[in-house]
mmCIF file of C-alpha atoms in Angstrom:
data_model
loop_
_atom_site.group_PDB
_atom_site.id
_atom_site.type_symbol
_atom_site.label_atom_id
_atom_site.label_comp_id
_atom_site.label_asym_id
_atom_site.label_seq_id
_atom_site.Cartn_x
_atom_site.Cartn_y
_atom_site.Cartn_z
ATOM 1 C CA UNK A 1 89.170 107.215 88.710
ATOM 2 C CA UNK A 2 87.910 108.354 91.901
ATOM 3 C CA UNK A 3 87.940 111.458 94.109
ATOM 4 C CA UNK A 4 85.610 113.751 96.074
ATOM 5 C CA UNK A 5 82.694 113.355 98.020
ATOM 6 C CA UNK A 6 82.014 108.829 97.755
ATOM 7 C CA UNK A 7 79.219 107.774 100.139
ATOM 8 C CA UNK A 8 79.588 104.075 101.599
ATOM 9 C CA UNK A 9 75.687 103.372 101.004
ATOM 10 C CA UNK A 10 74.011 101.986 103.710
ATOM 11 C CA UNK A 11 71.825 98.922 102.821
ATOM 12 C CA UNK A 12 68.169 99.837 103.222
ATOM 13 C CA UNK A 13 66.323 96.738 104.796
ATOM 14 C CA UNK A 14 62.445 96.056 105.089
ATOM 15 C CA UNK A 15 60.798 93.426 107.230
ATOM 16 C CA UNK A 16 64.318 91.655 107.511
ATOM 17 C CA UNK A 17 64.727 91.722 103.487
ATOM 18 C CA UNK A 18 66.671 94.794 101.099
ATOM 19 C CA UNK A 19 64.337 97.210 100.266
ATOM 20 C CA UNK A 20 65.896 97.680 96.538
ATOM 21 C CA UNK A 21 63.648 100.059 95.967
ATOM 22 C CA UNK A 22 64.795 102.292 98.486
ATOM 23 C CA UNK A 23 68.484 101.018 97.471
ATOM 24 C CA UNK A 24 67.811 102.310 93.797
ATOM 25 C CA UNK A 25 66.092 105.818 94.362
ATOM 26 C CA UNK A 26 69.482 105.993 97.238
ATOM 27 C CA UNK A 27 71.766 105.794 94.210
ATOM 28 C CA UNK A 28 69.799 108.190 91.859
ATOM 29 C CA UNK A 29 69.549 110.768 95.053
ATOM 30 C CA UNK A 30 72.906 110.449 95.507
ATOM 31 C CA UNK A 31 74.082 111.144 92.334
ATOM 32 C CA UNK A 32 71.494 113.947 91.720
ATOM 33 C CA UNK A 33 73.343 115.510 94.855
ATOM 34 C CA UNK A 34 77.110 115.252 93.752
ATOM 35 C CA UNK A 35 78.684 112.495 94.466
ATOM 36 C CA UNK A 36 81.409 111.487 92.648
ATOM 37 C CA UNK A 37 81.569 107.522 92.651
ATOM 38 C CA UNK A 38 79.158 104.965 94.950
ATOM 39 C CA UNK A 39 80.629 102.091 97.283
ATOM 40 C CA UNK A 40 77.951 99.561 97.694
ATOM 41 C CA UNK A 41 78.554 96.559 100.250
ATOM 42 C CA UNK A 42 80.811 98.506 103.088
ATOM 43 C CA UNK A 43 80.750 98.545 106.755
ATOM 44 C CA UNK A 44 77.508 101.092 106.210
ATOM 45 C CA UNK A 45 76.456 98.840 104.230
ATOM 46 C CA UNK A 46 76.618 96.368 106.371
ATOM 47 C CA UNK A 47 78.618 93.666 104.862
ATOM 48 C CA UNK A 48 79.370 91.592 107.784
ATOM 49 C CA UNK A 49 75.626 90.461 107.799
ATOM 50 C CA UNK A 50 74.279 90.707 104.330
ATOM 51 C CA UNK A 51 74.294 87.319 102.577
ATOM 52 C CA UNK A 52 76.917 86.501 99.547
ATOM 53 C CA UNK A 53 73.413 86.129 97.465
ATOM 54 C CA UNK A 54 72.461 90.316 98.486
ATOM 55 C CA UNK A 55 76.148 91.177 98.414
ATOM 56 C CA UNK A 56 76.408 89.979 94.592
ATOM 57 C CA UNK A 57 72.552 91.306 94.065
ATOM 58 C CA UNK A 58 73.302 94.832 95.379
ATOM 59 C CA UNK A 59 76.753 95.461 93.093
ATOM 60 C CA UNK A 60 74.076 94.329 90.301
ATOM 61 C CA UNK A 61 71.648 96.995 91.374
ATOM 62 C CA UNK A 62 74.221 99.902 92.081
ATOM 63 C CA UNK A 63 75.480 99.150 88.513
ATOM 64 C CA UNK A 64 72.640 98.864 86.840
ATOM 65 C CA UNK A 65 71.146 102.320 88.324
ATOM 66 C CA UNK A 66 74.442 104.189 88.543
ATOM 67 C CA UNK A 67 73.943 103.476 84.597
ATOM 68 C CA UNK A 68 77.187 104.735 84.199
ATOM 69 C CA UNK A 69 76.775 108.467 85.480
ATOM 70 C CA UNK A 70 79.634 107.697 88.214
ATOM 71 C CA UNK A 71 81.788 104.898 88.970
ATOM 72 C CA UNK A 72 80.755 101.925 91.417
ATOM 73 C CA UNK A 73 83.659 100.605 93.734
ATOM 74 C CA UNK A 74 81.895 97.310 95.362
ATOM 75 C CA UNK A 75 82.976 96.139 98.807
ATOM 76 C CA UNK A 76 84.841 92.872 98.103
ATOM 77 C CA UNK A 77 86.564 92.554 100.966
ATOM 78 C CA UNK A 78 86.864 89.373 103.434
ATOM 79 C CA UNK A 79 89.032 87.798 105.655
ATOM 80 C CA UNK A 80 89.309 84.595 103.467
ATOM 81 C CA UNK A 81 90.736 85.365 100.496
ATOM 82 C CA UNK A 82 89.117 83.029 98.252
ATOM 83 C CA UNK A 83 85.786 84.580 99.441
ATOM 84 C CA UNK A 84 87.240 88.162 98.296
ATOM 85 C CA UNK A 85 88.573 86.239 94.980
ATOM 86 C CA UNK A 86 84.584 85.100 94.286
ATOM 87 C CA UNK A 87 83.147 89.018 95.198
ATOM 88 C CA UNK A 88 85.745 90.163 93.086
ATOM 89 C CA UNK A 89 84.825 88.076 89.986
ATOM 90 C CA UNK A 90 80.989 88.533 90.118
ATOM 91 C CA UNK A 91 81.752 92.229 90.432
ATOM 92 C CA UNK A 92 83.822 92.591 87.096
ATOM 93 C CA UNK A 93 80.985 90.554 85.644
ATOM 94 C CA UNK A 94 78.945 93.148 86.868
ATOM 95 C CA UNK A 95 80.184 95.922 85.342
ATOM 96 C CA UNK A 96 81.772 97.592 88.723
ATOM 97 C CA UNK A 97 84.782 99.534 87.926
ATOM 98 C CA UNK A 98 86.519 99.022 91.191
ATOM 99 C CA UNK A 99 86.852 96.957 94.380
ATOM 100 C CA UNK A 100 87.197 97.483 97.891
ATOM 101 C CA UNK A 101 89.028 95.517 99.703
ATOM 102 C CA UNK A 102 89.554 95.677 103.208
ATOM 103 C CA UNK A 103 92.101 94.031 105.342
ATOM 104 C CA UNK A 104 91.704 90.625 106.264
ATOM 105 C CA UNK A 105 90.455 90.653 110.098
ATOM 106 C CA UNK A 106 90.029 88.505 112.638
ATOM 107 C CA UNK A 107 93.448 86.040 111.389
ATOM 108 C CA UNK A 108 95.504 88.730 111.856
ATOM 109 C CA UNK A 109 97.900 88.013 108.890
ATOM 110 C CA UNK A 110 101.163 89.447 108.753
ATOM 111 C CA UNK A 111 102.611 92.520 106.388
ATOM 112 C CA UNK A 112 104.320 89.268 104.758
ATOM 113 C CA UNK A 113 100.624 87.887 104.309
ATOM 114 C CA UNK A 114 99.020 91.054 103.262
ATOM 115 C CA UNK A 115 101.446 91.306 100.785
ATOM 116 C CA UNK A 116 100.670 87.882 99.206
ATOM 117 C CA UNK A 117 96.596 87.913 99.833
ATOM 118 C CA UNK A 118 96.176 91.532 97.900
ATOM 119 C CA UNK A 119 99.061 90.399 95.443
ATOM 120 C CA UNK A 120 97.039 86.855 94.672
ATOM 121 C CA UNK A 121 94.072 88.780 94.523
ATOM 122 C CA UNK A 122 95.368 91.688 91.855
ATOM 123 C CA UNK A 123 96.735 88.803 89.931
ATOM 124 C CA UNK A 124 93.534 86.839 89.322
ATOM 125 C CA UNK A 125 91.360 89.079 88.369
ATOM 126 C CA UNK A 126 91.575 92.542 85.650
ATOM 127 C CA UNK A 127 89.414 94.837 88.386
ATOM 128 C CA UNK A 128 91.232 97.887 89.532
ATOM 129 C CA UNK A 129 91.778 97.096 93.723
ATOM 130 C CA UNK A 130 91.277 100.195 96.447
ATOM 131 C CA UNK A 131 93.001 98.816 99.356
ATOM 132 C CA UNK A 132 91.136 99.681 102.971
ATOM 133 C CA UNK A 133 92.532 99.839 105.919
ATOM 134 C CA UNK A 134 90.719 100.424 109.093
ATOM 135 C CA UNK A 135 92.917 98.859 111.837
ATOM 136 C CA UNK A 136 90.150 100.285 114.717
ATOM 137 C CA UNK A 137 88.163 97.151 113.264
ATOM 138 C CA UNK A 138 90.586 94.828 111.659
ATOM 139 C CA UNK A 139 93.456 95.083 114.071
ATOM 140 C CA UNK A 140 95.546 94.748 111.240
ATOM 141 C CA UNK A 141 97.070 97.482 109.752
ATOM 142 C CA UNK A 142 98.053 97.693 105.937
ATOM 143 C CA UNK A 143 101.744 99.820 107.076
ATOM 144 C CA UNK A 144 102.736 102.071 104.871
ATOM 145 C CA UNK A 145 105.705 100.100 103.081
ATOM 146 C CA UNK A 146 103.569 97.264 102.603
ATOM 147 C CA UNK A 147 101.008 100.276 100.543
ATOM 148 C CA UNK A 148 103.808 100.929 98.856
ATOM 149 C CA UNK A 149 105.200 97.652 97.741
ATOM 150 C CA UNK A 150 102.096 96.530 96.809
ATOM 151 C CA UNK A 151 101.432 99.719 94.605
ATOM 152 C CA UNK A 152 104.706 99.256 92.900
ATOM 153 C CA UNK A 153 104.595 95.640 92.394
ATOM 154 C CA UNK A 154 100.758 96.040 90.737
ATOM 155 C CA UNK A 155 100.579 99.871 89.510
ATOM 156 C CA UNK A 156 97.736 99.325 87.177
ATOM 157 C CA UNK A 157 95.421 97.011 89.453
ATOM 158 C CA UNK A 158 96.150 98.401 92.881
ATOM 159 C CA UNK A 159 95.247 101.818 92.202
ATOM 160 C CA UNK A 160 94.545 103.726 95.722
ATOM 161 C CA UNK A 161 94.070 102.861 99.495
ATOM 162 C CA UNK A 162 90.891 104.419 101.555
ATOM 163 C CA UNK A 163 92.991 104.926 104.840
ATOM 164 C CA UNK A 164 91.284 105.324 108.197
ATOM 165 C CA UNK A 165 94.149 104.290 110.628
ATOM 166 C CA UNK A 166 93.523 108.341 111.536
ATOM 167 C CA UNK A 167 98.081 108.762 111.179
ATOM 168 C CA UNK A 168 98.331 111.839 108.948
ATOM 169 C CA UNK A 169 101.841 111.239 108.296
ATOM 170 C CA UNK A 170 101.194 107.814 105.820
ATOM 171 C CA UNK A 171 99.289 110.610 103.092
ATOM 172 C CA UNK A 172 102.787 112.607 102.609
ATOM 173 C CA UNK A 173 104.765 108.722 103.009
ATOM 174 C CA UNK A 174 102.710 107.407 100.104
ATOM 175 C CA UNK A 175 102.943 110.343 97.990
ATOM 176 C CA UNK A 176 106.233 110.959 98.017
ATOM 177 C CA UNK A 177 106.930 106.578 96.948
ATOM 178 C CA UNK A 178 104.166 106.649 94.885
ATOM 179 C CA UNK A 179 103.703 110.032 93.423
ATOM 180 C CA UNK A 180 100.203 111.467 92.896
ATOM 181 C CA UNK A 181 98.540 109.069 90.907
ATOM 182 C CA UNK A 182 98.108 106.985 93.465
ATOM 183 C CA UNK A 183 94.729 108.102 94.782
ATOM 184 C CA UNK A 184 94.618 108.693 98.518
ATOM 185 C CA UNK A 185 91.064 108.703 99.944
ATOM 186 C CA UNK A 186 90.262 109.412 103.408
ATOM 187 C CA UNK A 187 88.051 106.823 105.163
ATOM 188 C CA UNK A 188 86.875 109.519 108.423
ATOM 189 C CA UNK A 189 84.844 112.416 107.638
ATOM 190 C CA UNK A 190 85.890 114.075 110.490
ATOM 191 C CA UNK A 191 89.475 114.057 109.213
ATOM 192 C CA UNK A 192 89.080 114.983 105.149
ATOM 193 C CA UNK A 193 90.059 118.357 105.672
ATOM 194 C CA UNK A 194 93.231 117.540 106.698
ATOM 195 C CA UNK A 195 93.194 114.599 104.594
ATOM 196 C CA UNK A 196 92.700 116.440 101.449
ATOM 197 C CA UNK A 197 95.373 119.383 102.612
ATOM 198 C CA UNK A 198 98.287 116.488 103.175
ATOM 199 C CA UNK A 199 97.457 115.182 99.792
ATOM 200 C CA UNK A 200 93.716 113.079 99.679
ATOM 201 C CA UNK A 201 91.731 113.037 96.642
ATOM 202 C CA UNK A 202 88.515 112.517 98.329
ATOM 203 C CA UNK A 203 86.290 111.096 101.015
ATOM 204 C CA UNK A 204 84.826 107.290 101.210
ATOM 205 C CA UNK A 205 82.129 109.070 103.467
ATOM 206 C CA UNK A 206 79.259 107.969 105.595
ATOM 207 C CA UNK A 207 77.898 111.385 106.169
ATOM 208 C CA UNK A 208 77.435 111.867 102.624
ATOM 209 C CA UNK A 209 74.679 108.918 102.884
ATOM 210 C CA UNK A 210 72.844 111.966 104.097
ATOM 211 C CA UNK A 211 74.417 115.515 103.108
ATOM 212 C CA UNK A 212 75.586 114.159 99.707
ATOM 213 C CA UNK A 213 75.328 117.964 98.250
ATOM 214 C CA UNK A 214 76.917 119.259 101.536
ATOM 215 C CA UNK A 215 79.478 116.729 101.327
ATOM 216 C CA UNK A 216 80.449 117.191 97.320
ATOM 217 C CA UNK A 217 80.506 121.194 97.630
ATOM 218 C CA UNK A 218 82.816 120.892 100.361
ATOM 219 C CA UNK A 219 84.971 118.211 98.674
ATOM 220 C CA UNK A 220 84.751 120.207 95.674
ATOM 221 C CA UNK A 221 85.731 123.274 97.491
ATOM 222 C CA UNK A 222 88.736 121.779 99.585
ATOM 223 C CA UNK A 223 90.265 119.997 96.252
ATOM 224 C CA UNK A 224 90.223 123.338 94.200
ATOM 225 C CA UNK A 225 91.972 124.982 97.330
ATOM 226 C CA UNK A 226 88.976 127.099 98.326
ATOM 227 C CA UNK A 227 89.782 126.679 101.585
ATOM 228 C CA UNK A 228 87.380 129.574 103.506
ATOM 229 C CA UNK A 229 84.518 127.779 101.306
ATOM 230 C CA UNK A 230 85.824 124.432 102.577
ATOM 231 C CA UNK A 231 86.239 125.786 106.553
ATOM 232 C CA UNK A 232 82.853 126.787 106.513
ATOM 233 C CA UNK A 233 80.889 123.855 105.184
ATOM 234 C CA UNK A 234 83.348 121.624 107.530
ATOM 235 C CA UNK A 235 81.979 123.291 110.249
ATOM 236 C CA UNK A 236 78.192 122.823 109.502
ATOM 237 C CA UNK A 237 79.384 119.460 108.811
ATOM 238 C CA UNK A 238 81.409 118.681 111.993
ATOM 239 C CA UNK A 239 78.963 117.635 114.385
ATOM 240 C CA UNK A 240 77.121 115.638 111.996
ATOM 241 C CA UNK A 241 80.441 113.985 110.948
ATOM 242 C CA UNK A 242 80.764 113.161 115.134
ATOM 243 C CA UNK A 243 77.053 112.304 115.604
ATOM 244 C CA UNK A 244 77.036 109.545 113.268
ATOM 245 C CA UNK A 245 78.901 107.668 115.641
ATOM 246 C CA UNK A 246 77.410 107.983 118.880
ATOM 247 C CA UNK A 247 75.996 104.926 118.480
ATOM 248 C CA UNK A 248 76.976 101.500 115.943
ATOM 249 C CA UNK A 249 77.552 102.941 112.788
ATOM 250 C CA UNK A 250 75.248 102.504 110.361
ATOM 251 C CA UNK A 251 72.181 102.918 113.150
ATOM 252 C CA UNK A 252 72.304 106.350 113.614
ATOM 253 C CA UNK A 253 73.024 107.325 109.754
ATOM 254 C CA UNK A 254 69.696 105.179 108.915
ATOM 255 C CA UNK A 255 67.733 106.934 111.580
ATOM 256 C CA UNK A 256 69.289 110.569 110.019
ATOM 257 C CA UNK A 257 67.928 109.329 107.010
ATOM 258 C CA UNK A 258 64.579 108.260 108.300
ATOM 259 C CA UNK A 259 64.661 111.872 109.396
ATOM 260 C CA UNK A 260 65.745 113.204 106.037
ATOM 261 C CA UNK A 261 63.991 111.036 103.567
ATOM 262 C CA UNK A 262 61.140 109.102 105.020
ATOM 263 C CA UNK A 263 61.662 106.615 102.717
ATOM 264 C CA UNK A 264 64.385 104.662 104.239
ATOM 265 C CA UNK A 265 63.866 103.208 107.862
ATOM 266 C CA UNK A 266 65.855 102.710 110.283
ATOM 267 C CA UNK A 267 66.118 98.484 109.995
ATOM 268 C CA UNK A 268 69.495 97.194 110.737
ATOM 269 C CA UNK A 269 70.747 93.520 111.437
ATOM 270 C CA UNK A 270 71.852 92.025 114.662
ATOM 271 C CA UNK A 271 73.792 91.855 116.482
ATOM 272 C CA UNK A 272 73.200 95.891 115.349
ATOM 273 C CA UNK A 273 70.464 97.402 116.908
ATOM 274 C CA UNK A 274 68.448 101.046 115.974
ATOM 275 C CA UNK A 275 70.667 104.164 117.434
ATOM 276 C CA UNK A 276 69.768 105.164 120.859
ATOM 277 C CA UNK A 277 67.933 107.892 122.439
ATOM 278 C CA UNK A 278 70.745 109.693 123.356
ATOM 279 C CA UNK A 279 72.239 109.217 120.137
ATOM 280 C CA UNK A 280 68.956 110.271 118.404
ATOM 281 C CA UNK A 281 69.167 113.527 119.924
ATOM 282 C CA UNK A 282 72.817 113.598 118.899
ATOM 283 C CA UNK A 283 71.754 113.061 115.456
ATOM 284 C CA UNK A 284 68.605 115.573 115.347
ATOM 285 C CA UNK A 285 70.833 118.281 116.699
ATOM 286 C CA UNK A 286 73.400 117.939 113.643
ATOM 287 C CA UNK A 287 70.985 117.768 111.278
ATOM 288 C CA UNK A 288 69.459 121.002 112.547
ATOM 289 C CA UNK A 289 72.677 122.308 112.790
ATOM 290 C CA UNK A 290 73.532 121.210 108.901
ATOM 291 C CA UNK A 291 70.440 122.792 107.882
ATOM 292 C CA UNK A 292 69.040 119.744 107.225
ATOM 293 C CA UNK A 293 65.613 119.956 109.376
#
């Protein structure tokens, strides 16, 4: 259901509101430019701050615009998993062919607990589940058996994990439990090269927010094994892929954008604040170096 190049949209905000607007012509850019599937509601996006109300509003939006050109994974994840149980539901109801769902943070459950919160989860409701783990943020980590046993126990709901724990090893681990169907997505742009090589299908990417063509030709190159193609738009990419984080991700992909676009600012919610100067200057250099000035 999903590979290559799958931005995790940032959330455009005006005057302390979402600029849906800006949210819509961000999904008809992007898939004008390439990209393969849409993930509404994710760290980019901002989740931790948006309101349930704009959570459930923006899977409604991406939907709707998407208008079925590529598939729309919606960021369902929370620590409480009756909260993740409630994003889930509105997001079958509107029309979203996936969810993301992210490991529970802050409680710190156990592989035991993991194990039953995803399991209670792909029992409740008929919406194909891509785990996400991302112990840098959560602290937990979803470890490889626990993948596994969860994609055995559930092989038609829990259909893929986007992995950012950065450990190589776990793509060639899961693939050789779960086979290849199981769809492997890398969750750090700076890594899908490799990611792809050891086995990925793709990229859950913030870059791509803005280099979606960049970012689908060289996903599109790497997966068909055109790998001097694939080395050389990594490259243009690289810095970019580093610059992005300089500062609190999203801030300095919304300023690239207000660079890019013009018509998406760089508003983001506290405890966030807009990317720095130094970061700024990070940011401008990429872009020149991408081509993108």
């Amino acid at each position: 259901m999903f590979s290559g190049s799958i931005p995790a949209l940032v959330t455009p905000f005006s005057g302390g509101t979402i600029d849906e607007d800006a949210f819509r012509r961000l999904v008809d850019w992007q898939i004008e430019n390439g990209s393969k599937a849409l993930v509404p509601c994710g760290t980019t996006g901002e989740a931790p701050t948006i309101t349930s109300e704009e959570q459930h509003r923006l899977f409604a939006i991406c939907v709707e615009q998407a208008a079925g050109r590529v598939p729309v994974m919606a960021g369902c994840g929370s620590n409480d998993t009756q909260t993740a149980l409630w994003h889930m539901k509105v997001a079958k109801d509107c029309g979203a062919d996936a969810a993301l769902l992210v490991a529970p943070y802050y409680n710190r459950p156990s592989q035991a607990g993991l194990v039953a919160h995803f399991g209670y989860l792909a029992e409740q409701v008929d919406l194909p589940i891509v785990l996400y783990n991302v112990p840098g943020r959560t602290v937990t980590d979803i470890k490889p058996e626990t993948t596994i046993e969860l994609a055995r126990r559930y092989p038609d709901r829990i259909i893929g994990i986007k992995d950012a724990s950065g450990d190589m090893t776990r793509i060639t681990a899961h693939r050789m439990a779960l086979g290849t169907g199981f769809e492997q997505i890398c969750g750090n742009d700076d890594m899908a090269l490799a990611y792809n090589a050891g086995g990925g299908v793709g990229c859950i990417s913030v870059t791509a927010n803005v280099a979606p063509k960049l970012c689908a030709d060289f996903q599109a190159a790497s997966l068909a094994g055109d790998m001097a193609t694939a080395h050389a738009l990594n490259e243009r990419l690289f810095p970019l892929h580093q610059a992005l984080f300089t500062d609190a991700s999203p801030a300095p992909v919304k300023y690239a954008l207000s660079r890019v676009l013009g018509w998406i600012g760089e508003e983001v919610r506290l405890p966030l604040v807009p990317a720095s100067a130094e970061s700024r200057r990070a940011v401008d250099a990429a872009l020149e170096h991408a081509g993108l000035l």
